[in-house]
Amino acid sequence: MTRLMGGVLDTLVVLFGVSLLVFLLLAVVPGDPVDVVLGESAQLADRQAMRQALGLDQPLPVRGLQFFHDLVRGDLGMSLIQRKPVTMLIADRLPATLLLAVSAFAVVVAIALPAGLIAARHHDRWPDRAVQAVALLGLSIPNFWLGPLLVLLFSIGLGWLPVSGNQGPASLVLPALTLGLSMAAVSTRMLRASLLEIMSQPYLRTARCKGLGEGAVMWRHALPNAMAPLVTVLGLQLGALLAGAVITEVVFAWPGIGTLLIDAIRQRDYPVVQGVVLVIAVGYVLSNRLADLVVARIDPRISTP
Amino acid sequence: MVRYWLAGVLVLLAACSDRTSSTTIVFAVATAPSMLDPRLASDAASERVNALLYDRLVELDEHGNPQPKMANWEAVTDRRFRLHLQADRASFWDGRVPDADDVVATYLGILNPRLASPHAGGLSHIDAMRALDAETIEVELSHADPLFPARLTIGILPAATARQPHALTDPMGSGTFAFVQRRADDSLIVRRRSDGQEIAFEAVADPTMRTLKLLRGEANLLQNDLPPELLDYLAGRPDVALQARPGTTFAYLGFNLTDPVLAQREVRAAIAHAIDRAAIVRYLFAGRAEPGESVLRPEHWAGADGLQARIYDPERARRLLHEVGYEADRPLTLSYKTSTDPLRLRIAHVLQQQLAQVGITLQIASYDWGTFFGDIKAGRFQMYSLAWVGVNSPDILRYAFHSVSQPPAGANRGRYRSVVVDRLIETAETLSATQAAVLLREVQRQVHEDVVYVPLWYESNVAVSRGVAGYVPGYDGNYLALENVRRSDAR
């Protein structure tokens, strides 16, 4: 219990640090929110009034205190462009991003587990080399290029799937594949390395000597022990999926917080940028914490709360 | 566990999916219209859609002349105007016909500081506005403004909505299209009031994906924001119609006139003579742009026809540089700021190569839009390139060249100072359009003579369509031709 409380406290400290960083970054980034709201032709008096209304006439520490005061109350401010609460804009878009992240995560697990097992099981033979080559390819292709390639093949060439947007379940396939494939490559390599290390352990030799088949040895003894580093990586990837979804969402016009973020950056809608970055950071921290808990459950020797 | 996971995915899918009807015409745009309140919209995407949803008192024709739309006007004195609503004006979507009260509430709403409208600055000289009766409005100005009717181009809202000092939540207008739905993905569906045809504006930021959507039949219309190589590819397809129309987007090369090097007119003129605009238009725009000399097109009522182009003449450029002491052993190095837009970067590299031919080393610095624009407004630059989009008011001349318009008070980003130009602008503002046009042409001639910037080109508006007919891009990129577009398979 004490350990759990310590973990929660750690998480809160990290979240405070992230929030502070986001606030300071947005405070020093070039550009004037008043220009965003009133345009360049605004009268000086109107500009001053707007500066006051937005609290920009206050010193930075005062603005910072106000920011944290609002944040604690769940108030991320008002969009300068859409004139709607930022929390509402994020709440509208977050389900789509979560759906994409969960689907991409499923792609990662569905590819990495069998591919890693095959590579380790056939170490240094052609299946291993093939898996490694494909994984290297997956790591090397950037999402913004892979996406259009998949579209050319599956949408334009074969006509099976929609190009972009959100027109139902079929629309999810290509963005999830695009986002998941490169991450699957990392996980595959991680699982393979972890399995190879474990397969040289004496207890696996004992299992084989007891007459267990290679499949059972891998599945029952090697895989559970190789999972801890993989889960850690998957935890990192789950967080990265939220952040990494930005590019994929833009390419596929997927209506998540990634497209909201890019639009907000383009329009200098600072409160929205701040809110989305914060949500992504929170997602990152929480997914890592979750991974720590799962790893601790898998391997009690790891005393992470 | 798997069951819960699947159930979660299904719930998220149900929450996120939006289908577009097969009879809907899909217009794939680079940016979604972000604000459907005409009092607050200032970005081009929103203003183009709002022009469909909300009727306006006045509209500007292709020459920038105000034309009666909902209302015609009379100048009672040089500071007082009377507006008469047209008898045949369209009703709001709920059937009520807009009256003078709606007009007054809309314009006074814009001037309400609590609304913080970006249009308030251009209307700040309205001292009073009142409805004389249901059809007549009187406007009192703080100073004479003969061109005032041209400012009445903002969409009219119902009075009850317009009095609210915050963004409207339920659009209600009297335009040719009615609002249907704003989906979670920010796409927008509107319905043509004449025949019920629905148009969906779907935002697809990536130009390649927009093109692929068109080719697969998921979109019917694209307009602008497509690189020339994609346009060339689309132009060669028999199933796609591509139309280019001269536009008002004016690109220019700006100078910081407070910089000691660029303060020398000879250096600026040398740069102008070193740039081969025709080659850039031919190779980077595939001919879909035309060289221009001033921010207002020559066809505009205040446009300056006959400005002498500075022709591409590298020898003359070298001679001009020689006159101010720049030679091979004392080369000139300048910095050039631009955005990260691929086409703008490509142009920057061509300019770099062309200026190198006359002995100028151009150092390109490319920044994200906010940083780039922030630097330009703050005067942290030597040279930059930008474009004026959708300019059709001569106010641009005060905004861009008057001494008092230096940022943040305006867009005189080069910090140009000319007593002559200031006086011409100020005098023109007190005269009728015909008299003002003479002085405004003189302003443009003087600015051109002083090489305040290097005028580059007017970028054409390009529309690409598939499966629809009847659409032509507007002269300023507007979407008004959607009033006539129809599916080509429709009977």
mmCIF file of C-alpha atoms in Angstrom, chain A residues 127-140 189:
data_model
loop_
_atom_site.group_PDB
_atom_site.id
_atom_site.type_symbol
_atom_site.label_atom_id
_atom_site.label_comp_id
_atom_site.label_asym_id
_atom_site.label_seq_id
_atom_site.Cartn_x
_atom_site.Cartn_y
_atom_site.Cartn_z
ATOM 1 C CA PRO A 127 13.038 -17.523 -40.540
ATOM 2 C CA ASP A 128 15.067 -15.504 -38.011
ATOM 3 C CA ARG A 129 16.832 -13.599 -40.763
ATOM 4 C CA ALA A 130 13.559 -12.955 -42.576
ATOM 5 C CA VAL A 131 11.902 -11.639 -39.407
ATOM 6 C CA GLN A 132 14.908 -9.430 -38.674
ATOM 7 C CA ALA A 133 14.976 -8.062 -42.210
ATOM 8 C CA VAL A 134 11.251 -7.271 -42.139
ATOM 9 C CA ALA A 135 11.604 -5.715 -38.682
ATOM 10 C CA LEU A 136 14.463 -3.539 -39.921
ATOM 11 C CA LEU A 137 12.333 -2.483 -42.873
ATOM 12 C CA GLY A 138 9.442 -1.661 -40.527
ATOM 13 C CA LEU A 139 11.752 0.440 -38.372
ATOM 14 C CA SER A 140 13.195 2.285 -41.350
ATOM 15 C CA ARG A 189 13.397 -7.353 -31.883
#
